[in-house]
Amino acid sequence: MSRKLIFYTLGNLLICLAGTMLLPLGIAIYYYFSAGEPQKDLFAFVYATVITLCVGLILRFSIRPSEPELGIREGFAIVALGWVFVALFGSFPYLFADVFSAEGRTPLEEFTFCYFESMSGFSTTGATVLTEIEHLSHAMLFWRSFSHWLGGMGIVVLAVAILPMLGVGGMQLFRAEAPGPQTDRLTPRIAQTAKLLWGVYILLSVLETLLLWLGDMTLFDALCHTFGTMATGGFSTKNASIAHYNSVYIETVIMVFMFLAGTNFALHYRALRGDVKSYFKDTEFRFYCVVILASILLVSWNTVRFENVDKQIPYDSMGDGIRYAAFQVLSITTTTGYGSADFEMWPYLSQFILVTLMFYGGCAGSTGGGMKQLRFLLLIKQSGAEIKRLIFPHAVLPVRVNDRVVPPEVLTHVLGFFFFFIGIFAIVTCIMTTLGLDLITAAGCTIATMGNIGPGLGDVGPIDNYAHIHTAGKIVLTFCMLLGRLELYTVLILFSPNYWKK
């Protein structure tokens, strides 16, 4: 494994990150002169940009790798370490602006807060340790949401798209970072595929921004909420999230784009080229639609108050039930995490459905987190095949998706992923209970971070935050965000002794 090539590539990645910091820096300059916002926020981005750029340049120009091509091992190391580095340097604006400084808080605790918020942003989790979001400057609010947008399609995929030096070994990085058990390659050249995916991403982002701007949002808020929607992140500029606006129009626009963000982006690309039928030909997309529709109907029915039903059920009309149920089902399924209602006040059946959807997540090849719809579809099909095999022991019963036989190694991958996901979920939940959390809160924050969702249950529900969790708990949950965003294997492989053997 070439360590020189790894750090050389990480240097290029940090140079890209420094370039993205120029946008919030420009916003800090504008609002400093026009609205008198804090000077320390302006200098926080100056310091963060300079440090990130300098470290990137040092890694790039002081290390000359002899191997020009990235291998499998280098690909996994670059992606895993890349996200760790990006979250680290992305936390500097919070650190230099003293966003999380408080009396009695140690430097370690303050740094943990900053790194947690940064990793939550880039991993599109949306779990926050902020208690007063609206007190932040425009530059900080923009950086929180913009980090979502950068991490949504993938910071390494972005590097593959814009750095020609990755053109040869880029597929190793693309496979290591791209979500889902299967990776769509739209063109023979992986760099071109990355550019096409980012092109679709940008196009949908521009369209959503314009539509939100036409509503009751300012252009700034429209941009920030678009970043959170298209990346399925969920950071809002308001303490009450989307509920702040109480607008059916805004909720509808965001629901549409949450649904699109949770869909495989390869399907969007084909639809833009005229093949709209590709949506309905895709087995996973049809399964995704059925899961969402069935969940909306069940939650709507369960949250509407009928004459002879418990008066604690929150909504008087089916219209209100559908409105809030549809938004929360889409928000949780796509792992966006925006809130238009406090679903912890809903009946237990509705809460159970939402918790189940936290595991499902979006489609493979989307910006959504979770275990992915395709994996659950394959597990269901494989289970059905096993039942049939008991009845017809000599029958050949292959699992098919999109009229193609799924190779046995893919099914093995899915079963292994499912085992690891549930196992880690149980272990982390146990760890969080030892740190003083009740079982519901411990399980809620674990799946909310592993699934990159944000709001959970208990003391980390939709109207709560993660500030009260012990420092050790924040470190564990930060690691869970990384695991969830890179879908376990890319991170876990680094802990395998065989990985480091020559």
Coordinates of C-alpha atoms in Angstrom, one line a residue:
M1 CA 0.0 0.0 0.0
S2 CA 1.4 3.4 -1.0
R3 CA 1.2 5.8 2.0
K4 CA 2.7 8.5 -0.1
L5 CA -0.1 8.3 -2.7
I6 CA -2.7 8.3 0.1
F7 CA -1.4 11.5 1.7
Y8 CA -0.8 13.1 -1.7
T9 CA -4.4 12.5 -2.7
L10 CA -5.6 13.7 0.8
G11 CA -3.7 16.9 0.1
N12 CA -5.6 17.5 -3.1
L13 CA -8.8 16.9 -1.2
L14 CA -8.0 19.5 1.4
I15 CA -7.1 22.0 -1.3
C16 CA -10.7 21.4 -2.7
L17 CA -12.1 21.9 0.8
A18 CA -10.2 25.2 1.2
G19 CA -11.8 26.4 -2.1
T20 CA -15.3 25.6 -0.8
M21 CA -14.6 27.7 2.3
L22 CA -14.3 30.8 0.2
L23 CA -18.1 30.9 -0.2
P24 CA -18.9 31.2 3.5
L25 CA -16.0 33.6 3.8
G26 CA -17.6 35.8 1.1
I27 CA -20.9 35.7 3.0
A28 CA -19.1 36.6 6.3
I29 CA -17.5 39.6 4.6
Y30 CA -20.8 40.7 3.1
Y31 CA -22.8 40.5 6.3
Y32 CA -20.0 42.1 8.3
F33 CA -20.1 45.2 6.3
S34 CA -23.8 45.3 5.6
A35 CA -25.3 44.0 8.9
G36 CA -22.4 44.4 11.4
E37 CA -22.2 40.7 12.1
P38 CA -19.3 39.4 14.3
Q39 CA -15.8 40.1 13.0
K40 CA -14.6 36.9 14.7
D41 CA -16.7 34.8 12.4
L42 CA -15.1 36.5 9.4
F43 CA -11.6 35.8 10.8
A44 CA -12.7 32.3 11.7
F45 CA -13.2 31.5 8.0
V46 CA -10.0 33.3 7.1
Y47 CA -7.9 31.2 9.5
A48 CA -9.7 28.0 8.6
T49 CA -9.2 28.5 4.9
V50 CA -5.6 29.4 5.2
I51 CA -4.7 26.5 7.5
T52 CA -6.6 24.0 5.3
L53 CA -5.0 25.3 2.1
C54 CA -1.5 25.3 3.6
V55 CA -1.8 21.7 4.9
G56 CA -3.2 20.6 1.6
L57 CA -0.4 22.3 -0.4
I58 CA 2.2 20.7 2.0
L59 CA 0.8 17.3 1.5
R60 CA 0.6 17.7 -2.3
F61 CA 4.0 19.2 -3.0
S62 CA 6.2 17.7 -0.3
I63 CA 5.1 14.1 -1.2
R64 CA 5.9 12.7 -4.7
P65 CA 4.2 9.2 -5.0
S66 CA 6.1 6.8 -7.3
E67 CA 2.9 4.8 -8.0
P68 CA 0.6 6.7 -10.3
E69 CA -2.4 4.4 -9.9
L70 CA -4.7 3.9 -7.0
G71 CA -5.3 0.3 -5.8
I72 CA -8.2 -1.1 -3.8
R73 CA -6.4 -0.6 -0.5
E74 CA -5.4 3.0 -1.2
G75 CA -9.0 3.7 -2.3
F76 CA -10.5 2.5 1.0
A77 CA -7.9 4.4 3.0
I78 CA -8.3 7.7 1.1
V79 CA -12.1 7.6 1.4
A80 CA -12.2 6.8 5.1
L81 CA -9.3 9.1 6.1
G82 CA -10.7 11.7 3.7
W83 CA -13.9 12.0 5.6
V84 CA -12.1 12.2 8.9
F85 CA -9.8 14.9 7.6
V86 CA -12.6 16.9 6.0
A87 CA -14.7 16.8 9.1
L88 CA -11.6 17.9 11.2
F89 CA -10.7 20.9 9.0
G90 CA -14.4 21.6 8.5
S91 CA -14.7 22.0 12.3
F92 CA -12.2 24.9 12.4
P93 CA -14.7 27.7 11.6
Y94 CA -16.8 26.6 14.7
L95 CA -13.6 26.4 16.8
F96 CA -12.1 29.7 15.8
A97 CA -15.5 31.5 16.2
D98 CA -16.0 30.1 19.7
V99 CA -19.4 28.8 18.7
F100 CA -19.4 26.2 21.4
S101 CA -17.3 28.0 24.0
A102 CA -19.1 28.1 27.4
E103 CA -18.1 28.6 31.0
G104 CA -16.8 25.4 32.6
R105 CA -16.4 23.6 29.3
T106 CA -12.9 22.2 28.7
P107 CA -11.0 22.5 25.4
L108 CA -11.6 18.8 24.7
E109 CA -15.3 19.2 25.2
E110 CA -15.4 22.3 23.0
F111 CA -13.5 20.5 20.3
T112 CA -15.8 17.5 20.6
F113 CA -18.8 19.8 20.0
C114 CA -17.2 21.3 17.0
Y115 CA -16.1 18.0 15.4
F116 CA -19.6 16.5 16.1
E117 CA -21.3 19.3 14.4
S118 CA -18.9 19.2 11.4
M119 CA -19.1 15.4 11.0
S120 CA -22.9 15.7 11.3
G121 CA -22.9 18.2 8.5
F122 CA -20.6 16.5 6.0
S123 CA -22.1 13.0 6.7
T124 CA -25.6 14.6 6.1
T125 CA -26.8 13.3 9.5
G126 CA -28.3 16.6 10.8
A127 CA -27.8 15.8 14.5
T128 CA -26.9 19.1 16.2
V129 CA -25.4 20.1 19.5
L130 CA -26.6 23.7 19.1
T131 CA -29.4 24.9 21.3
E132 CA -30.0 28.3 19.7
I133 CA -29.5 28.0 15.9
E134 CA -31.0 31.4 15.0
H135 CA -28.3 33.1 17.0
L136 CA -25.6 32.0 14.6
S137 CA -24.3 34.4 11.9
H138 CA -25.3 34.0 8.3
A139 CA -21.8 32.7 7.5
M140 CA -22.0 29.9 10.1
L141 CA -25.5 29.0 9.1
F142 CA -24.4 28.8 5.5
W143 CA -21.4 26.6 6.4
R144 CA -23.5 24.2 8.3
S145 CA -25.9 23.7 5.4
F146 CA -23.2 23.9 2.7
S147 CA -21.3 21.1 4.4
H148 CA -24.4 19.0 3.9
W149 CA -24.5 19.7 0.2
L150 CA -20.8 18.9 -0.2
G151 CA -21.2 15.6 1.7
G152 CA -24.5 14.6 0.0
M153 CA -23.2 13.5 -3.3
G154 CA -19.8 12.7 -1.8
I155 CA -16.7 14.8 -1.3
V156 CA -14.5 12.2 -2.8
V157 CA -16.8 11.8 -5.8
L158 CA -16.5 15.6 -6.2
A159 CA -12.7 15.2 -6.1
V160 CA -12.9 12.5 -8.8
A161 CA -15.0 14.8 -10.9
I162 CA -12.6 17.8 -10.7
L163 CA -9.2 16.3 -10.2
P164 CA -7.8 14.8 -13.5
M165 CA -5.0 13.1 -11.6
L166 CA -7.7 10.7 -10.1
G167 CA -8.9 9.7 -13.6
V168 CA -7.0 6.4 -13.6
G169 CA -7.7 5.0 -10.2
G170 CA -10.9 7.0 -9.6
M171 CA -13.2 3.9 -9.7
Q172 CA -11.6 2.6 -6.5
L173 CA -12.6 5.8 -4.7
F174 CA -16.0 5.9 -6.4
R175 CA -16.8 2.4 -5.3
A176 CA -15.5 3.0 -1.7
E177 CA -17.7 6.1 -1.2
A178 CA -20.8 5.7 -3.4
P179 CA -23.7 4.4 -1.4
G180 CA -25.6 1.1 -2.0
P181 CA -24.6 -2.5 -2.8
Q182 CA -24.3 -1.7 -6.5
T183 CA -22.5 1.2 -8.2
D184 CA -23.9 2.6 -11.4
R185 CA -21.4 3.6 -14.0
L186 CA -23.1 5.9 -16.5
T187 CA -20.1 6.3 -18.8
P188 CA -16.9 4.3 -19.5
R189 CA -14.9 7.0 -17.7
I190 CA -15.6 7.2 -14.0
A191 CA -14.6 10.9 -13.9
Q192 CA -17.2 11.6 -16.4
T193 CA -19.8 9.6 -14.4
A194 CA -18.9 11.7 -11.3
K195 CA -19.4 14.9 -13.3
L196 CA -22.8 13.8 -14.6
L197 CA -24.0 12.9 -11.2
W198 CA -22.9 16.2 -9.8
G199 CA -24.5 17.9 -12.8
V200 CA -27.9 16.4 -11.9
Y201 CA -27.4 17.2 -8.3
I202 CA -26.7 20.9 -9.1
L203 CA -29.6 21.1 -11.5
L204 CA -32.1 19.8 -8.9
S205 CA -30.6 22.1 -6.3
V206 CA -31.1 25.2 -8.5
L207 CA -34.6 24.3 -9.2
E208 CA -35.5 23.7 -5.6
T209 CA -33.9 27.0 -4.5
L210 CA -36.0 28.9 -7.0
L211 CA -39.2 27.2 -5.9
L212 CA -38.6 27.9 -2.2
W213 CA -37.6 31.5 -3.0
L214 CA -41.0 31.9 -4.7
G215 CA -42.6 30.9 -1.3
D216 CA -42.1 32.7 2.0
M217 CA -38.3 32.1 2.2
T218 CA -35.5 34.5 1.6
L219 CA -32.9 33.6 -0.9
F220 CA -30.5 32.8 1.9
D221 CA -32.9 30.5 3.7
A222 CA -34.0 28.9 0.3
L223 CA -30.3 28.0 -0.4
C224 CA -29.7 26.6 3.1
H225 CA -32.8 24.5 3.1
T226 CA -32.1 23.3 -0.5
F227 CA -28.6 22.1 0.7
G228 CA -30.3 20.2 3.5
T229 CA -32.9 18.7 1.3
M230 CA -30.9 17.6 -1.7
A231 CA -28.2 16.1 0.6
T232 CA -30.9 14.6 2.8
G233 CA -29.1 16.3 5.7
G234 CA -31.7 18.3 7.6
F235 CA -29.8 21.3 9.1
S236 CA -32.2 24.2 9.2
T237 CA -31.7 27.9 9.8
K238 CA -34.6 27.9 12.2
N239 CA -34.9 26.4 15.7
A240 CA -38.3 24.9 14.8
S241 CA -37.0 23.5 11.5
I242 CA -39.7 23.6 8.7
A243 CA -42.5 23.9 11.3
H244 CA -41.3 27.5 11.6
Y245 CA -42.9 28.5 8.3
N246 CA -46.2 26.6 8.7
S247 CA -46.6 26.7 5.0
V248 CA -48.2 23.9 2.9
Y249 CA -46.4 25.2 -0.2
I250 CA -42.9 25.1 1.4
E251 CA -43.6 21.6 2.8
T252 CA -44.8 20.3 -0.5
V253 CA -41.8 21.6 -2.4
I254 CA -39.4 20.1 0.2
M255 CA -41.4 16.8 0.1
V256 CA -41.0 16.5 -3.6
F257 CA -37.3 17.1 -3.5
M258 CA -36.7 14.9 -0.5
F259 CA -38.4 12.1 -2.6
L260 CA -36.1 12.9 -5.5
A261 CA -33.0 13.0 -3.3
G262 CA -33.9 9.6 -1.9
T263 CA -34.1 8.2 -5.5
N264 CA -31.1 6.7 -7.4
F265 CA -29.5 9.6 -9.2
A266 CA -28.8 7.4 -12.2
L267 CA -32.5 7.3 -12.8
H268 CA -32.7 11.1 -12.8
Y269 CA -29.9 11.2 -15.3
R270 CA -31.7 8.8 -17.6
A271 CA -35.0 10.6 -17.2
L272 CA -33.3 13.9 -18.2
R273 CA -32.1 12.2 -21.3
G274 CA -35.7 11.3 -22.2
D275 CA -36.0 7.9 -20.6
V276 CA -38.7 8.7 -18.0
K277 CA -39.9 5.1 -18.1
S278 CA -36.7 4.1 -16.4
Y279 CA -38.2 5.0 -13.1
F280 CA -41.0 2.6 -13.4
K281 CA -38.8 -0.2 -14.9
D282 CA -36.6 0.0 -11.8
T283 CA -37.7 -2.6 -9.2
E284 CA -36.1 -0.7 -6.3
F285 CA -37.9 2.5 -7.2
R286 CA -41.2 0.8 -7.2
F287 CA -40.5 -0.8 -3.9
Y288 CA -39.4 2.6 -2.5
C289 CA -42.7 4.1 -3.6
V290 CA -44.8 1.3 -2.1
V291 CA -43.0 1.6 1.3
I292 CA -43.5 5.4 1.4
L293 CA -47.2 5.3 0.3
A294 CA -48.1 2.5 2.7
S295 CA -46.4 4.3 5.6
I296 CA -48.1 7.6 4.8
L297 CA -51.5 5.9 4.8
L298 CA -50.9 4.0 8.0
V299 CA -49.5 7.0 9.9
S300 CA -52.3 9.3 8.5
W301 CA -55.0 6.9 9.7
N302 CA -53.3 6.5 13.1
T303 CA -52.9 10.2 13.8
V304 CA -56.4 11.4 12.9
R305 CA -58.9 11.7 15.8
F306 CA -62.1 9.9 15.2
E307 CA -65.2 10.0 17.5
N308 CA -64.5 6.8 19.4
V309 CA -60.7 7.0 19.4
D310 CA -58.3 8.3 22.1
K311 CA -58.5 12.1 22.3
Q312 CA -54.7 12.3 22.6
I313 CA -54.4 11.7 18.9
P314 CA -53.3 15.0 17.4
Y315 CA -55.3 15.8 14.2
D316 CA -58.9 16.5 13.7
S317 CA -59.0 16.1 9.9
M318 CA -57.6 13.6 7.4
G319 CA -56.2 16.5 5.5
D320 CA -54.0 17.5 8.5
G321 CA -53.1 13.9 9.1
I322 CA -51.9 13.3 5.5
R323 CA -50.0 16.6 5.5
Y324 CA -47.9 16.0 8.5
A325 CA -47.7 12.2 8.0
A326 CA -46.5 12.6 4.4
F327 CA -43.8 15.1 5.4
Q328 CA -42.4 13.1 8.3
V329 CA -42.5 9.8 6.5
L330 CA -40.6 11.3 3.6
S331 CA -38.2 13.1 5.9
I332 CA -37.4 9.9 7.9
T333 CA -37.4 7.5 5.0
T334 CA -35.0 9.6 3.0
T335 CA -33.0 10.3 6.2
T336 CA -33.4 14.1 5.7
G337 CA -34.5 14.7 9.3
Y338 CA -36.5 18.0 8.7
G339 CA -39.4 18.4 11.1
S340 CA -42.9 19.9 10.5
A341 CA -44.3 18.3 13.7
D342 CA -43.2 16.7 17.0
F343 CA -43.8 13.0 16.1
E344 CA -43.0 12.0 19.7
M345 CA -46.5 13.2 20.5
W346 CA -48.0 10.8 17.9
P347 CA -49.5 7.4 18.8
Y348 CA -47.0 4.6 19.4
L349 CA -47.9 2.8 16.1
S350 CA -46.8 5.9 14.2
Q351 CA -43.6 6.2 16.1
F352 CA -42.9 2.5 15.5
I353 CA -43.4 3.0 11.8
L354 CA -41.0 6.0 11.7
V355 CA -38.4 4.0 13.7
T356 CA -38.7 1.2 11.2
L357 CA -38.2 3.6 8.3
M358 CA -35.0 4.9 9.9
F359 CA -33.5 1.5 9.1
Y360 CA -34.8 1.4 5.5
G361 CA -33.3 4.7 4.3
G362 CA -33.2 5.9 0.6
C363 CA -32.4 4.0 -2.6
A364 CA -29.0 2.8 -3.6
G365 CA -27.2 5.6 -5.5
S366 CA -29.2 8.3 -3.7
T367 CA -27.9 10.9 -1.2
G368 CA -30.1 9.1 1.5
G369 CA -28.6 7.1 4.4
G370 CA -29.9 4.1 6.2
M371 CA -29.5 0.5 5.1
K372 CA -31.0 1.3 1.7
Q373 CA -34.2 0.1 0.1
L374 CA -32.4 -2.3 -2.3
R375 CA -30.9 -4.2 0.5
F376 CA -34.3 -4.8 2.2
L377 CA -35.8 -5.7 -1.2
L378 CA -33.0 -8.3 -1.7
L379 CA -33.5 -9.7 1.8
I380 CA -37.2 -10.1 1.3
K381 CA -36.7 -11.8 -2.1
Q382 CA -34.0 -14.1 -0.6
S383 CA -36.3 -15.0 2.3
G384 CA -39.1 -15.8 -0.1
A385 CA -36.8 -17.9 -2.2
E386 CA -35.8 -19.9 0.9
I387 CA -39.4 -20.6 1.8
K388 CA -40.0 -21.9 -1.7
R389 CA -36.9 -24.0 -1.5
L390 CA -38.3 -25.8 1.5
I391 CA -41.3 -26.8 -0.6
F392 CA -39.4 -27.5 -3.8
P393 CA -35.9 -28.6 -2.6
H394 CA -34.6 -29.3 -6.1
A395 CA -35.8 -26.1 -7.7
V396 CA -33.5 -23.4 -9.0
L397 CA -34.8 -20.2 -7.5
P398 CA -32.5 -17.3 -8.4
V399 CA -33.2 -13.8 -6.9
R400 CA -33.9 -11.3 -9.6
V401 CA -33.9 -7.5 -9.7
N402 CA -34.8 -5.5 -12.8
D403 CA -35.1 -8.9 -14.7
R404 CA -31.4 -9.7 -13.9
V405 CA -30.2 -12.5 -11.7
V406 CA -28.5 -11.1 -8.6
P407 CA -25.1 -12.8 -8.2
P408 CA -24.6 -14.8 -5.0
E409 CA -21.7 -12.6 -3.8
V410 CA -24.1 -9.6 -3.8
L411 CA -26.5 -11.5 -1.6
T412 CA -23.7 -12.5 0.7
H413 CA -22.6 -8.8 0.8
V414 CA -26.2 -7.8 1.8
L415 CA -26.5 -10.4 4.5
G416 CA -23.1 -9.5 5.9
F417 CA -24.0 -5.8 5.9
F418 CA -27.3 -6.5 7.7
F419 CA -25.5 -8.5 10.4
F420 CA -22.9 -5.8 10.9
F421 CA -25.5 -3.0 11.0
I422 CA -27.7 -4.7 13.5
G423 CA -24.8 -5.9 15.6
I424 CA -23.2 -2.5 15.8
F425 CA -26.5 -0.9 16.5
A426 CA -27.0 -3.2 19.5
I427 CA -23.4 -2.7 20.8
V428 CA -23.6 1.1 20.5
T429 CA -27.0 1.2 22.1
C430 CA -25.5 -0.7 25.1
I431 CA -22.6 1.7 25.3
M432 CA -24.9 4.7 25.3
T433 CA -26.9 3.3 28.2
T434 CA -23.8 3.0 30.3
L435 CA -23.3 6.7 29.8
G436 CA -26.6 7.5 31.5
L437 CA -29.1 7.5 28.7
D438 CA -32.4 5.7 29.0
L439 CA -33.0 2.8 26.5
I440 CA -35.3 4.7 24.2
T441 CA -32.9 7.7 23.9
A442 CA -29.9 5.3 23.6
A443 CA -31.5 3.4 20.7
G444 CA -32.9 6.5 19.2
C445 CA -29.6 8.4 19.0
T446 CA -27.8 5.3 17.7
I447 CA -30.0 4.6 14.8
A448 CA -30.3 8.4 14.1
T449 CA -26.6 8.7 13.7
M450 CA -25.9 5.3 12.0
G451 CA -28.7 6.0 9.6
N452 CA -27.6 9.6 9.1
I453 CA -31.1 10.8 10.0
G454 CA -30.6 13.4 12.8
P455 CA -33.6 13.4 15.1
G456 CA -34.3 10.2 17.1
L457 CA -36.5 9.4 20.0
G458 CA -36.5 10.2 23.7
D459 CA -34.1 13.1 24.7
V460 CA -32.8 13.4 21.1
G461 CA -36.3 13.8 19.5
P462 CA -37.3 16.2 16.8
I463 CA -37.4 19.2 19.2
D464 CA -34.3 18.2 21.2
N465 CA -30.6 18.1 20.5
Y466 CA -27.4 16.2 21.4
A467 CA -25.7 18.8 23.5
H468 CA -26.5 17.0 26.8
I469 CA -24.9 13.7 25.8
H470 CA -21.6 12.8 27.5
T471 CA -18.4 13.7 25.7
A472 CA -17.5 10.0 25.3
G473 CA -21.0 9.5 23.8
K474 CA -20.5 12.3 21.3
I475 CA -17.3 10.6 20.2
V476 CA -19.0 7.3 19.7
L477 CA -21.9 8.8 17.8
T478 CA -19.5 10.8 15.6
F479 CA -17.9 7.5 14.7
C480 CA -21.4 6.1 14.0
M481 CA -22.1 9.0 11.6
L482 CA -18.9 8.1 9.7
L483 CA -19.8 4.4 9.6
G484 CA -23.3 5.1 8.4
R485 CA -22.2 7.6 5.6
L486 CA -19.6 5.2 4.3
E487 CA -21.8 2.1 4.8
L488 CA -19.7 0.2 7.3
Y489 CA -17.4 -1.8 5.1
T490 CA -15.2 1.1 4.0
V491 CA -14.4 2.0 7.6
L492 CA -14.5 -1.5 9.2
I493 CA -12.0 -2.8 6.6
L494 CA -9.3 -0.6 8.2
F495 CA -9.6 -2.6 11.4
S496 CA -8.9 -5.9 9.6
P497 CA -5.3 -7.2 10.2
N498 CA -5.3 -8.6 6.6
Y499 CA -5.8 -5.1 5.2
W500 CA -2.4 -4.0 6.5
K501 CA -0.5 -7.1 5.4
K502 CA 1.7 -6.8 2.3

